[in-house]
Structures are given as C-alpha cells and as structure tokens.
Coordinates of C-alpha atoms in Angstrom, one line a residue:
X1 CA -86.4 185.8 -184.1
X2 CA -88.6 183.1 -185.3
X3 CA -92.2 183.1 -185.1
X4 CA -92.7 180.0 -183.9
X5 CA -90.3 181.5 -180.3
X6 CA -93.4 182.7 -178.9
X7 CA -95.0 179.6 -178.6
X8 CA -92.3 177.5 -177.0
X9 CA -92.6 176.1 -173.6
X10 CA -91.3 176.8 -170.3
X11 CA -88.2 175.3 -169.3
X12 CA -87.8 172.9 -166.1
X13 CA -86.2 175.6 -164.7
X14 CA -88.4 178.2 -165.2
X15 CA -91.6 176.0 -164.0
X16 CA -89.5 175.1 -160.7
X17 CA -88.8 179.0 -160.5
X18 CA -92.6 179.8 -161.0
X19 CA -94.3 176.9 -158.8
X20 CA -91.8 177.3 -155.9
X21 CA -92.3 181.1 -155.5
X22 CA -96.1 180.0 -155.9
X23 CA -95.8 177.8 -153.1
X24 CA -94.5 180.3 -150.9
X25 CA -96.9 182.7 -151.9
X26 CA -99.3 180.0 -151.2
X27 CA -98.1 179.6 -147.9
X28 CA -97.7 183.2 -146.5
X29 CA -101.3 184.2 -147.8
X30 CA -102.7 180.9 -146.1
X31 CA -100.8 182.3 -142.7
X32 CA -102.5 185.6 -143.3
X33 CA -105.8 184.6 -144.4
X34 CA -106.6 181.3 -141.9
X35 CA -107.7 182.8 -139.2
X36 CA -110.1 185.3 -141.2
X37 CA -113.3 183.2 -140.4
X38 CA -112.8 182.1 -137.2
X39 CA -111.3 185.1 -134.7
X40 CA -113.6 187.3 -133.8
X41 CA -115.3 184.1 -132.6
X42 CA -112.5 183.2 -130.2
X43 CA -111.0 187.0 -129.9
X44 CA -113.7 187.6 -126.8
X45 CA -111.9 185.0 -124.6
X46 CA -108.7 187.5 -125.0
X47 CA -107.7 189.6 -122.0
X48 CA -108.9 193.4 -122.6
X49 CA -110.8 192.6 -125.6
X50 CA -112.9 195.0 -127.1
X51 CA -115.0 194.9 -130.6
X52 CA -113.0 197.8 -131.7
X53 CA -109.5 196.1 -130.4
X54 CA -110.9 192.6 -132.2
X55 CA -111.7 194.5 -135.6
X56 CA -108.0 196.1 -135.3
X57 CA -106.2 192.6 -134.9
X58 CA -107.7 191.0 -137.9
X59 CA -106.6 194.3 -140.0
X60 CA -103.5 195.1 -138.3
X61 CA -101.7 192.9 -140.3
X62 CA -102.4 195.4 -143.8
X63 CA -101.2 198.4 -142.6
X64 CA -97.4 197.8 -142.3
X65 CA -97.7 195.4 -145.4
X66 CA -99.1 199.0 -147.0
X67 CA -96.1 200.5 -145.6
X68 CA -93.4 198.2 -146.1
X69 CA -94.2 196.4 -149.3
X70 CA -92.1 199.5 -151.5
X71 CA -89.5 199.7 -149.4
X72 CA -88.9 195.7 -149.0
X73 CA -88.8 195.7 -152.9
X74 CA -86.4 198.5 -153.0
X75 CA -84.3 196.7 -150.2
X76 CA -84.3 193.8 -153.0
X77 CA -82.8 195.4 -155.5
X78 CA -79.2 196.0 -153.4
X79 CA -79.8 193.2 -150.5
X80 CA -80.6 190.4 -152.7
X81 CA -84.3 189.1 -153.8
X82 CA -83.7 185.9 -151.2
X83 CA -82.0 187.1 -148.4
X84 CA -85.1 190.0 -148.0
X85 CA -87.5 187.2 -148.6
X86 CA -86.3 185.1 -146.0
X87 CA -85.8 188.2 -143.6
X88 CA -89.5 188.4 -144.2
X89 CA -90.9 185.5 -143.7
X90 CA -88.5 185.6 -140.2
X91 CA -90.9 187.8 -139.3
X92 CA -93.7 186.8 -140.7
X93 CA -93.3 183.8 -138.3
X94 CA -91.9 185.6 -135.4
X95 CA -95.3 187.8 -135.3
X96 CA -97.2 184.2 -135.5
X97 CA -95.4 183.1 -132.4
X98 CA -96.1 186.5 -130.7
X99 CA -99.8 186.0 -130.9
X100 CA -99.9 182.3 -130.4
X101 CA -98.0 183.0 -126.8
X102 CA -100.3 186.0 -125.8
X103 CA -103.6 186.0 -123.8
X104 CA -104.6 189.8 -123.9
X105 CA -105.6 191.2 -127.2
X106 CA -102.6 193.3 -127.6
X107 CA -100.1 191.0 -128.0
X108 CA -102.6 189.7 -130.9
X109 CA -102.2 193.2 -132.4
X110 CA -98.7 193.6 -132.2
X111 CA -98.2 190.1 -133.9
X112 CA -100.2 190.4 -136.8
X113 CA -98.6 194.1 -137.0
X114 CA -95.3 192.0 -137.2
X115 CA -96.4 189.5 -139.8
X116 CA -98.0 192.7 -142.2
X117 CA -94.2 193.5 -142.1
X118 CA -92.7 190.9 -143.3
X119 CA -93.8 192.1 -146.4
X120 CA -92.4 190.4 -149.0
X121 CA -95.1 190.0 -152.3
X122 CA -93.5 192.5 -154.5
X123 CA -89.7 190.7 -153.7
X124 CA -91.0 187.2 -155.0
X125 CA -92.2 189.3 -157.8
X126 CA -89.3 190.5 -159.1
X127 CA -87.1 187.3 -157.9
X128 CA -89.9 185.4 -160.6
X129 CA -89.1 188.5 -163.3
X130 CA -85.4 187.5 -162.6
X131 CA -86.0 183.4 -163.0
X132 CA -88.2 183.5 -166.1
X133 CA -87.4 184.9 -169.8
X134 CA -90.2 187.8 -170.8
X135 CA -92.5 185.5 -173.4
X136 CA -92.9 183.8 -170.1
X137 CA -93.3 186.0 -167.0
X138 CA -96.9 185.9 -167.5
X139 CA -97.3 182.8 -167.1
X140 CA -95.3 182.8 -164.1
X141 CA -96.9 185.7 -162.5
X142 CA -100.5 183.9 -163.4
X143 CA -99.5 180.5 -161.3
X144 CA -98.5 183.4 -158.2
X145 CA -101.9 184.5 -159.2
X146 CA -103.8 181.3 -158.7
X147 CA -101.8 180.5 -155.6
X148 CA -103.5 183.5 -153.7
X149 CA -107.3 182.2 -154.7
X150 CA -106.3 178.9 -154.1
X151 CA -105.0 179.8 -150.4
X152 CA -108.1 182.4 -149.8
X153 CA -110.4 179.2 -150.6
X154 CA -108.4 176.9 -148.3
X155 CA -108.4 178.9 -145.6
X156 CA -111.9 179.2 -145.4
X157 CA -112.9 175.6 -145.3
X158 CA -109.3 175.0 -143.1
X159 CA -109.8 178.1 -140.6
X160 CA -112.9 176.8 -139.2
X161 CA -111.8 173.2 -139.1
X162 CA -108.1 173.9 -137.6
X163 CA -109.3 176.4 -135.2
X164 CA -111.6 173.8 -133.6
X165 CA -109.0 171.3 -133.2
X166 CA -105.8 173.5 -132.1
X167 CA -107.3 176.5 -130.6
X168 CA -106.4 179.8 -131.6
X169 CA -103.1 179.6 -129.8
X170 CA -102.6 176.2 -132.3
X171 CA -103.6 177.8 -135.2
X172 CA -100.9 180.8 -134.9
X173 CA -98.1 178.2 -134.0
X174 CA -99.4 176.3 -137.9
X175 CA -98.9 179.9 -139.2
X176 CA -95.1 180.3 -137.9
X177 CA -95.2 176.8 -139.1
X178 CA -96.4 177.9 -142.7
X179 CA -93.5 180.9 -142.6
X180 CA -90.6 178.7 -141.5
X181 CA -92.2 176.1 -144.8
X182 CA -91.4 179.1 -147.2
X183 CA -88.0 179.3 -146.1
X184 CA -87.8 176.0 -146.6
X185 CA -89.4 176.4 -150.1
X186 CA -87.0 179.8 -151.1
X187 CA -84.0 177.7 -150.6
X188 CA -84.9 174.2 -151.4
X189 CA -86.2 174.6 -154.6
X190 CA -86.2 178.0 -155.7
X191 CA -83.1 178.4 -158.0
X192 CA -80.5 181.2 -157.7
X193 CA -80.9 184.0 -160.0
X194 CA -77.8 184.6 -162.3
X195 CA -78.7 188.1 -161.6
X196 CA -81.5 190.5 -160.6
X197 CA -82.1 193.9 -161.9
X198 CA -84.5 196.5 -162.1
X199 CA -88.3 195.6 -163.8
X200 CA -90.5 198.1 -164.5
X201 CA -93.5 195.5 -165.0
X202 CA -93.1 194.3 -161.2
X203 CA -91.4 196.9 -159.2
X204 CA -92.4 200.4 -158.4
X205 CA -90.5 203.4 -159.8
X206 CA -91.2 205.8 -156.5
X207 CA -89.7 208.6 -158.6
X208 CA -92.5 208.1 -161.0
X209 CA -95.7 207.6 -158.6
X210 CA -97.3 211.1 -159.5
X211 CA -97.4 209.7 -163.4
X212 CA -99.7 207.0 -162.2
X213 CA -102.3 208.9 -160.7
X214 CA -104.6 209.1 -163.3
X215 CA -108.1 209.9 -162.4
X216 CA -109.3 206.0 -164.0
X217 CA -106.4 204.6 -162.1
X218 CA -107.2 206.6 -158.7
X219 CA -110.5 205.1 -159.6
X220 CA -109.6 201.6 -159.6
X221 CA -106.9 202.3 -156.5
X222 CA -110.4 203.2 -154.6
X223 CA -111.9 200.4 -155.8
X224 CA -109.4 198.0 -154.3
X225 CA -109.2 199.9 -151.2
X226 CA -113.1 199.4 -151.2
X227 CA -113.4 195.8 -152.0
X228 CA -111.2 194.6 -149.5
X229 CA -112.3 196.7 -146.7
X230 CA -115.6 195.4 -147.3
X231 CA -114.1 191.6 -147.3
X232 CA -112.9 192.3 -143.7
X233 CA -115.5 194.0 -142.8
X234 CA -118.0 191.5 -143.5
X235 CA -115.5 188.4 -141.5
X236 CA -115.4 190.6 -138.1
X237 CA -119.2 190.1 -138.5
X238 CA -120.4 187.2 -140.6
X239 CA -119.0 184.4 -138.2
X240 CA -120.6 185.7 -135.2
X241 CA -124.0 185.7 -137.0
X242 CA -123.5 182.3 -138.0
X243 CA -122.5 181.0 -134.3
X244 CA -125.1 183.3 -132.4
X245 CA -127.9 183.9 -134.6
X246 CA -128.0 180.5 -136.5
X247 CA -126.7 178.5 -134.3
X248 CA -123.8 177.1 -136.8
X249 CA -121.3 176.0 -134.0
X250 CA -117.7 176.7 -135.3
X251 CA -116.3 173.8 -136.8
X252 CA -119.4 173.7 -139.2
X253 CA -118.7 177.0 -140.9
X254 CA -116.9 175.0 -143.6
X255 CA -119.8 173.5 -144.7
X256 CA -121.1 177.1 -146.0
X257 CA -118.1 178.5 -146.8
X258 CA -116.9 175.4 -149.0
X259 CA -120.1 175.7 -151.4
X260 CA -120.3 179.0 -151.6
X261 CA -116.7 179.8 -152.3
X262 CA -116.9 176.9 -155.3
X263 CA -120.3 178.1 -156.8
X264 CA -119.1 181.9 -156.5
X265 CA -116.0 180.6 -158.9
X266 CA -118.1 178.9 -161.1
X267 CA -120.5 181.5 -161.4
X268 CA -118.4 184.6 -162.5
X269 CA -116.3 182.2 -165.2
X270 CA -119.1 183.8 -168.1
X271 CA -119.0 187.0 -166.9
X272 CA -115.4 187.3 -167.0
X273 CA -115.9 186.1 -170.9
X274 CA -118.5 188.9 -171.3
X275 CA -116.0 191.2 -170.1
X276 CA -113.1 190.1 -171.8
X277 CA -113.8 188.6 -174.6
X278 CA -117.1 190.5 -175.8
X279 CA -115.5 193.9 -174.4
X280 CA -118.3 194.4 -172.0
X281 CA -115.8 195.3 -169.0
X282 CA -117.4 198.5 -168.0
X283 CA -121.2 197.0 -167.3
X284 CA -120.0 193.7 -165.9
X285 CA -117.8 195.6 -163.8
X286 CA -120.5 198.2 -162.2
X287 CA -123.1 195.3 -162.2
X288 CA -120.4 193.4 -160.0
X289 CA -120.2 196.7 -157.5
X290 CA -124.3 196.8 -157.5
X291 CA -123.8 193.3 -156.3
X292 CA -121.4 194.0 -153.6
X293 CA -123.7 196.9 -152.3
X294 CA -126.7 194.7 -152.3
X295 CA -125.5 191.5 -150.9
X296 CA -124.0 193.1 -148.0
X297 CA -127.4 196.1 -147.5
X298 CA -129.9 192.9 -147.4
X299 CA -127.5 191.0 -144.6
X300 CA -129.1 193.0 -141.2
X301 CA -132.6 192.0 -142.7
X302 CA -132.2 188.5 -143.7
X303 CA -130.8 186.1 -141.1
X304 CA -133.9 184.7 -140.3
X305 CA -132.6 180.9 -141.9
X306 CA -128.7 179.8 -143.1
X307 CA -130.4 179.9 -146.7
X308 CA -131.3 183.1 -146.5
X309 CA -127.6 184.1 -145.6
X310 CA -125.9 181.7 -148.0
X311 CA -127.1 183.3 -150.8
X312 CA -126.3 186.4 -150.2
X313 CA -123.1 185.8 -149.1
X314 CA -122.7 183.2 -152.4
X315 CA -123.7 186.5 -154.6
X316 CA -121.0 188.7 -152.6
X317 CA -118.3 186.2 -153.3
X318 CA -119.8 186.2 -157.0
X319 CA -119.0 189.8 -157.5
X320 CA -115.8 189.8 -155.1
X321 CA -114.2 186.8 -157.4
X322 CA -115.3 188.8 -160.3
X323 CA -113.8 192.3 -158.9
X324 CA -110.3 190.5 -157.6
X325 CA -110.0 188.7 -161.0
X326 CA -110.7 192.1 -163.6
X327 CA -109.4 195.1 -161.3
X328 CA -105.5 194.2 -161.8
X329 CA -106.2 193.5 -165.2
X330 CA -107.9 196.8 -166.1
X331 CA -104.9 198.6 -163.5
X332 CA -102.3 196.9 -166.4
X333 CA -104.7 198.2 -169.3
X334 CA -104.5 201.8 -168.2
X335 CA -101.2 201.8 -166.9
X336 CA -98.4 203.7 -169.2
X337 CA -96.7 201.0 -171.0
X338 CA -93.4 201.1 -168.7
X339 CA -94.9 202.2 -165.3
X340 CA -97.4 198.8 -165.1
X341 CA -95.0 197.5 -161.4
X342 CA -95.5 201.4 -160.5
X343 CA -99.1 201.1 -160.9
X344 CA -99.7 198.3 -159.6
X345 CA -97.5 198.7 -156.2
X346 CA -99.9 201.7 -155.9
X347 CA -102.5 199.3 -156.4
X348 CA -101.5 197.0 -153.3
X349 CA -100.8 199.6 -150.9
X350 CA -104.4 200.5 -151.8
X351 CA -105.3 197.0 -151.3
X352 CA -103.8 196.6 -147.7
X353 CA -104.9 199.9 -146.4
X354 CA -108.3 199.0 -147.6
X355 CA -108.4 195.8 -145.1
X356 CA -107.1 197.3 -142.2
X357 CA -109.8 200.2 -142.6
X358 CA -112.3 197.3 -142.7
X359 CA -112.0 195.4 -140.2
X360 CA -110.2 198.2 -138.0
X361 CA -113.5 200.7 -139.0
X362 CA -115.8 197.5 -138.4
X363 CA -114.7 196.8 -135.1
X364 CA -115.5 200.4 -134.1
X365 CA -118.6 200.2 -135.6
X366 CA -119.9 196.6 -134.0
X367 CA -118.8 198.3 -130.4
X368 CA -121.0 201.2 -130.6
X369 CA -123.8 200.1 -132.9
X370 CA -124.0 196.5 -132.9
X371 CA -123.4 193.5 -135.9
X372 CA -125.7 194.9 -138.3
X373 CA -123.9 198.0 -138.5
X374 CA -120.8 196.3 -139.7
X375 CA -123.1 195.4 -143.0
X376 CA -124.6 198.6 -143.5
X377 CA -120.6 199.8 -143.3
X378 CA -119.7 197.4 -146.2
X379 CA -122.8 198.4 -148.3
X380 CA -122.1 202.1 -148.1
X381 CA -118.6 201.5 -149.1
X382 CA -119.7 199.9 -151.9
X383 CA -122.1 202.0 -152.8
X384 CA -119.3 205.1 -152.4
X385 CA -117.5 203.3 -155.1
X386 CA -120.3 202.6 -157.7
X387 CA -120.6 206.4 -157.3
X388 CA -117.3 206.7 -157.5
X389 CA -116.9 204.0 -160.4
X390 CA -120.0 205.0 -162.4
X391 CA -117.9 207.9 -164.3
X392 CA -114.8 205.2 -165.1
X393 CA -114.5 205.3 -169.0
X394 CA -114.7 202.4 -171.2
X395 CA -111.3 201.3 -171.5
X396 CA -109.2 199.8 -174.2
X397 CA -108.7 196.4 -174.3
X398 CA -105.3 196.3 -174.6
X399 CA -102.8 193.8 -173.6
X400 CA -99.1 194.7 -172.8
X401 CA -96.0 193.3 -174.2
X402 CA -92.5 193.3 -173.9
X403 CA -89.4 193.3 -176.9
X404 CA -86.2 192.3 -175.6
X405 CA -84.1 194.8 -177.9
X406 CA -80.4 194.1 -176.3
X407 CA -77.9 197.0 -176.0
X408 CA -79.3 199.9 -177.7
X409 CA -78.2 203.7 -178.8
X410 CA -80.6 206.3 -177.8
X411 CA -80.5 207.1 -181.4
X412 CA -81.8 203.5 -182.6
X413 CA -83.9 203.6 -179.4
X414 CA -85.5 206.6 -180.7
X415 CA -86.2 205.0 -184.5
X416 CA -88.1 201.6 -182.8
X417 CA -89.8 204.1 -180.6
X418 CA -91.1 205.8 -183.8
X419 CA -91.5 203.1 -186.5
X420 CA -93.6 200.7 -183.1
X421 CA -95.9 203.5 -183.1
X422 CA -97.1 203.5 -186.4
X423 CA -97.0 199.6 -186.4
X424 CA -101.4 198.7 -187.1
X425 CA -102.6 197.3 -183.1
X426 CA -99.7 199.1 -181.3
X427 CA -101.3 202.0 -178.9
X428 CA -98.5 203.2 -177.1
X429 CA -94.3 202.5 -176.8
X430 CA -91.6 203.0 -175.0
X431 CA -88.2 201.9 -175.9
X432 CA -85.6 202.3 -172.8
X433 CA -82.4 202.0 -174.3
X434 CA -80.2 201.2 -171.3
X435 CA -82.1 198.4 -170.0
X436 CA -82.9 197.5 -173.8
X437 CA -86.0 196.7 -173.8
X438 CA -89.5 197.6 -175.1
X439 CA -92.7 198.3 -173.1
X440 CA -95.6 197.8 -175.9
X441 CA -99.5 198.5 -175.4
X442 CA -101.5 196.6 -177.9
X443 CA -104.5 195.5 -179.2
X444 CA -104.1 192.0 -180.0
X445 CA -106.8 191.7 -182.3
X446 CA -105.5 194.3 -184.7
X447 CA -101.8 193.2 -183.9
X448 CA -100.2 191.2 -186.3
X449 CA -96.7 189.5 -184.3
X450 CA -95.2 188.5 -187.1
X451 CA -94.9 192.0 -189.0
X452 CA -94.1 193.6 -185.5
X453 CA -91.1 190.9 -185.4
X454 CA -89.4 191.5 -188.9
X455 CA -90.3 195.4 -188.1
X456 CA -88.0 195.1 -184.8
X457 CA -85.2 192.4 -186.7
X458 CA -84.7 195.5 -188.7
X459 CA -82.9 197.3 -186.1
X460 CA -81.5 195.2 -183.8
X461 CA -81.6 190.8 -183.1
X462 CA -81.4 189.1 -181.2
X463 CA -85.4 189.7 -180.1
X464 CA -87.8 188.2 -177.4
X465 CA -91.3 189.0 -177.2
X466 CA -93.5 188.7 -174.2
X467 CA -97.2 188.8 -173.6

C-alpha cells in the first residue's frame, strides 16, 4: 500500500452512497423532530387530552425506537439492509397517517409509537459501511452526522411555520410525505451493495453488550439518556411559555428559535477546539453540564421579557450542541477497539429512552405541578449527571482506525496482533482473522502511518487503512 492511498478521494459512487443515505436520514429525523416545537401548543384541542397524555405523545415515539433499533439491524444482516429500511420507513409513514386522521390524543400516541418503530438508523448505518471502502466510512458516517443537526435546525424554524399553515393534522400528512421521500431516496439513488456483512464499528454484537459496560461508558450512556430527556422536557414546556406568558403567537416562534439555534452553533465551535485539539475534554465537558443545569434552573424565574428567555435558552442550546457533538466521540474513544457499533448501539438506546422519559416524565410533572416544574425537572437531571459525570476520568485522546488485512491465519493474525501493539501511538489491537481486518486505537500524534503501513506490508498486502 502506498502512502499517498490514504489521502485519495471518494469515488462518485461512494459520495452518492453517503449523500443519499444522508438524505434519508435527513428526512426521517425532520418527520420525527417537526412537530417538537409546536404540539403541546395544539395537543389541548385533542379529545381526552391530558398534560401527562401530551408529554407521552411527543416521547412515545423513543421508546420502540429504543426497543427496536438492535433488532431492525440484526434483521438487516439476513433480510437485506434496503428491504428493512424501506419496511421502516412503511411505518414510519403509516404511524404519520395514524395521527394526522385522529382527533383524541390516543390515536396521537399510538402513531408516534408506530413511527419510533420504524426504526431504521443503525440499518442505513451498516448499508453506508457496505457502500464505502474503510479510509472512507468516516467521512460517510460524518455527512449522516451533519444531516441530523441540519434536520434538528430545520425543524425548529419549519415546525412553527408549517404548523400554522397546515394544522397539525397537515403537518403529520408532510411527515408520511417525508417517509414515502426516503423510499423514494433508498431506491432512486442509493446504489445496491455488492454485498453486506457483519461491522463491528456500526452494528451491535448483543453477545458482547456486558463488555461495554464500563463504568466511563455507563457514564456517558447516562449522559445521553440525560441530555435528551432534558431536550424534551424543556419542548413540552418552552412553547407554551412563549404563547401564554409572552405572548409570541405560534407562527413567530421561528424568529427565536432561528437565532438562537445559529449563535448556539457558532458559539461552541472554540470550545469544541479546546476540547479537542488542546485536550481539555474533561472541563469543557462538565462546564457544558453546569450550563445545562443552569439555563434550564433560572427558566421558572426569568420570563418576565423574550430576552430574558432567549438567552437562556441560546446558552442551553450552547452546551446541548456542545454535548451532542463530543459524547459519541468520547463513547468511540473509550470503546474497546472492535466493540465501538456495540457501544455505541448501547449509546442510542440510551438516547431514545432518555426522550421518552422527558417528555413522558414532563408531562406528568406540568399536570400536577404546573410549567415551571417541567424546568426544575430538566435542571435536576442535569444536575444528577454533573454528579454523576464529575468522577469521569480524563480520557485518551485516541482516534480509531481500521487495516483491511484480507484472508488471514489465526497464526499471522496473532503476529500483527503482537508486533501492532508495540508499534509507537498504537494503544490497543485487535486483529479478527476471519473477517480480516484490524480494529486499531491510536494516538495520532505519536502515530507515524507510514511505519504502521510497511509494519503491516510485512505480513500480508494488499492493505487499506481507515481513520
């Protein structure tokens, strides 16, 4: 292999692979996350609604996508990665037209239960790992990335706009819309994998979950759990303070949300430097959490003027961008080298169960205690996880990597294993000789590529090195 590999671009194919499956990650997330600002406004006009019921229809949606996400991915691996896609996105749009054609609350719950199920992130996943060679699935996986912000952003400013012009009834038919789009999208443009198989840095091992239950990665699994139940929290509350308190009528909740959302991204570029570059994770990330538990403690106390509550909720979205954008990277840091898809599906059932406790626990909370409560719920879960986060150790700022090895002996398996080890940079390896390939923790600043590829081109070629 030739130095100069690593550096070569992505083919046509491979950036049609990786902006398709964006676009229907785009799309799905949008469907999920458009009517976050606006229903609790319009959820009292529903027959039988109840704060409590309200809080559980905004969430419902994250506890079967907790549920289902392993065993869709699974499913993947013997059904096919497009067939299970589009079987989710089926649903996905079947629950949109369930609650666009009900008028009591329930029929609200059971369809965003049915769109939670169509749960289908980890598939697109590993359909990207099987459409892009490994010195480019990062890249890949990074434009997925950026398609979830992108459609969190959007549907703030959108929700709002949309729900005034097509009624909540309009605004679920746009979702099923949205779904039937990314079937559209899978078999339009995606290309047809050659093959799929097995990848342990997107797909979960469920034999292996008890090896990735590390205290620092239960740590961080709390801390997503955390961050996004304060997220919902905060939208079964925060639009009705802005309609009834300040007297923001709905269709003019954009205009916060839009300059909030942009100076909050702005704002935590630096400190994602600080923590990355300088190796200052651990403070910017427990000064990120203070944040969160302030932000959300000062809301009952200061809604005397829209100022007041726009810059408070400008310094939660601050810390929440912040959060979002290091927690998967520090779940991939402390992950063992060939359990990172384990890890992380750990990671997003955390995530999902974490937003239907919010808004499901927030509902409860506004019935029996009033708005205000609903912040003081955020802030102590915040606070429960700088407690909880305040032990976390430093970690090492490692990156992972991948050697494509080809067909290997477990005897020549064994000798990489040992000579990667004591290679200067490399922290941990694993060499699995029947999928022949090499799971690699390094430090990139000690790591020199070009010795670790004539180290490898020693036993076996050819050799492909992702980052």
């Amino acid at each position: 292999m030739k130095i100069e590999d690593l550096d070569s671009p992505m083919t046509p194919h491979e950036k049609r692979a990786s902006l398709s499956l964006a676009g229907i990650y785009l799309v799905r997330m949008l469907g999920l996350f458009l009517i976050l600002p606006v229903f609790s406004l319009y959820a009292r006009e529903l027959d039988d609604a109840t704060p409590a019921l309200i809080g559980l229809a905004i969430s419902a949606y994250g506890l079967t996508q907790a549920v289902l996400q392993i065993p869709f991915g699974l499913l993947s691996d013997r059904m096919g990665r497009k067939p299970m896609i589009a079987f989710g996105m089926i649903l996905f749009a079947a629950g949109s037209v369930v609650a666009a054609l009900s008028d009591s609350i329930y029929g609200i719950i059971a369809g965003r239960a049915m769109q939670g199920a169509g749960a289908v992130a980890g598939v697109i996943m590993a359909l990207a790992a099987d459409l892009t060679r490994e010195e480019h699935r990062t890249k890949a996986m990074a434009l997925i990335g950026i398609s979830i912000g992108f459609s969190f952003a959007l549907s703030m400013v959108l929700g709002p706009l949309l729900s005034a012009w097509l009624g909540m009834s309009g605004l679920f038919w746009l979702i099923a819309a949205l779904a039937i789009l990314g079937i559209v999208i899978l078999y339009g443009l995606v290309p047809a994998p050659q093959q799929h198989r097995f990848h342990r840095d997107t797909q979960a091992q469920p034999s292996r979950i008890r090896d990735t239950l590390s205290s620092e990665l239960l740590r961080l699994n709390f801390g997503i759990f955390s961050l996004h139940a304060t997220l919902t929290a905060l939208f079964v509350a925060l639009p009705l303070v802005l309609r009834d308190r300040l007297a923001l009528e709905t269709a003019e909740h954009w205009k916060l949300y839009l300059p909030v959302f942009a100076g909050a991204l702005v704002t935590m570029v630096p400190f994602v430097i600080l923590a990355e570059k300088k190796r200052r994770m651990r403070a910017v990330f427990l000064a990120a959490i203070a944040l969160i538990v302030i932000s959300t403690g000062l809301l009952p106390w200061l809604q005397s003027s829209l100022w007041t509550v726009s810059i408070l909720v400008y310094i939660f979205f601050t810390a929440f961008n912040l959060l979002e954008a290091t927690l998967p990277s520090l779940v991939s840091k402390i992950a063992p080298a060939d359990l990172k898809g384990t890890a992380m599906s750990i990671y997003s059932t955390s995530q999902f169960l974490g937003a239907f406790a919010g808004g499901a626990g927030a509902g409860w909370l506004q019935g029996e205690f009033g708005l205000n409560a609903v912040f003081c719920y955020a802030s102590a879960l915040a606070l429960l996880w700088l407690l909880v986060a305040r032990s976390m150790q430093p970690p090492r700022h490692l990156s992972s990597l991948m050697l494509n090895l080809g067909v290997l002996s477990s005897g020549t398996a064994g000798h990489i294993r040992h000579d990667l080890e004591n290679l200067p940079g490399v922290a941990e390896a694993v060499v699995v000789a029947e999928e022949g390939i090499a799971y690699l923790k390094v430090d990139k600043q000690l790591l020199d590529k070009a010795q670790l590829i004539a180290l490898v081109n020693q036993h076996t070629s050819p050799t492909h090195l992702s980052s």
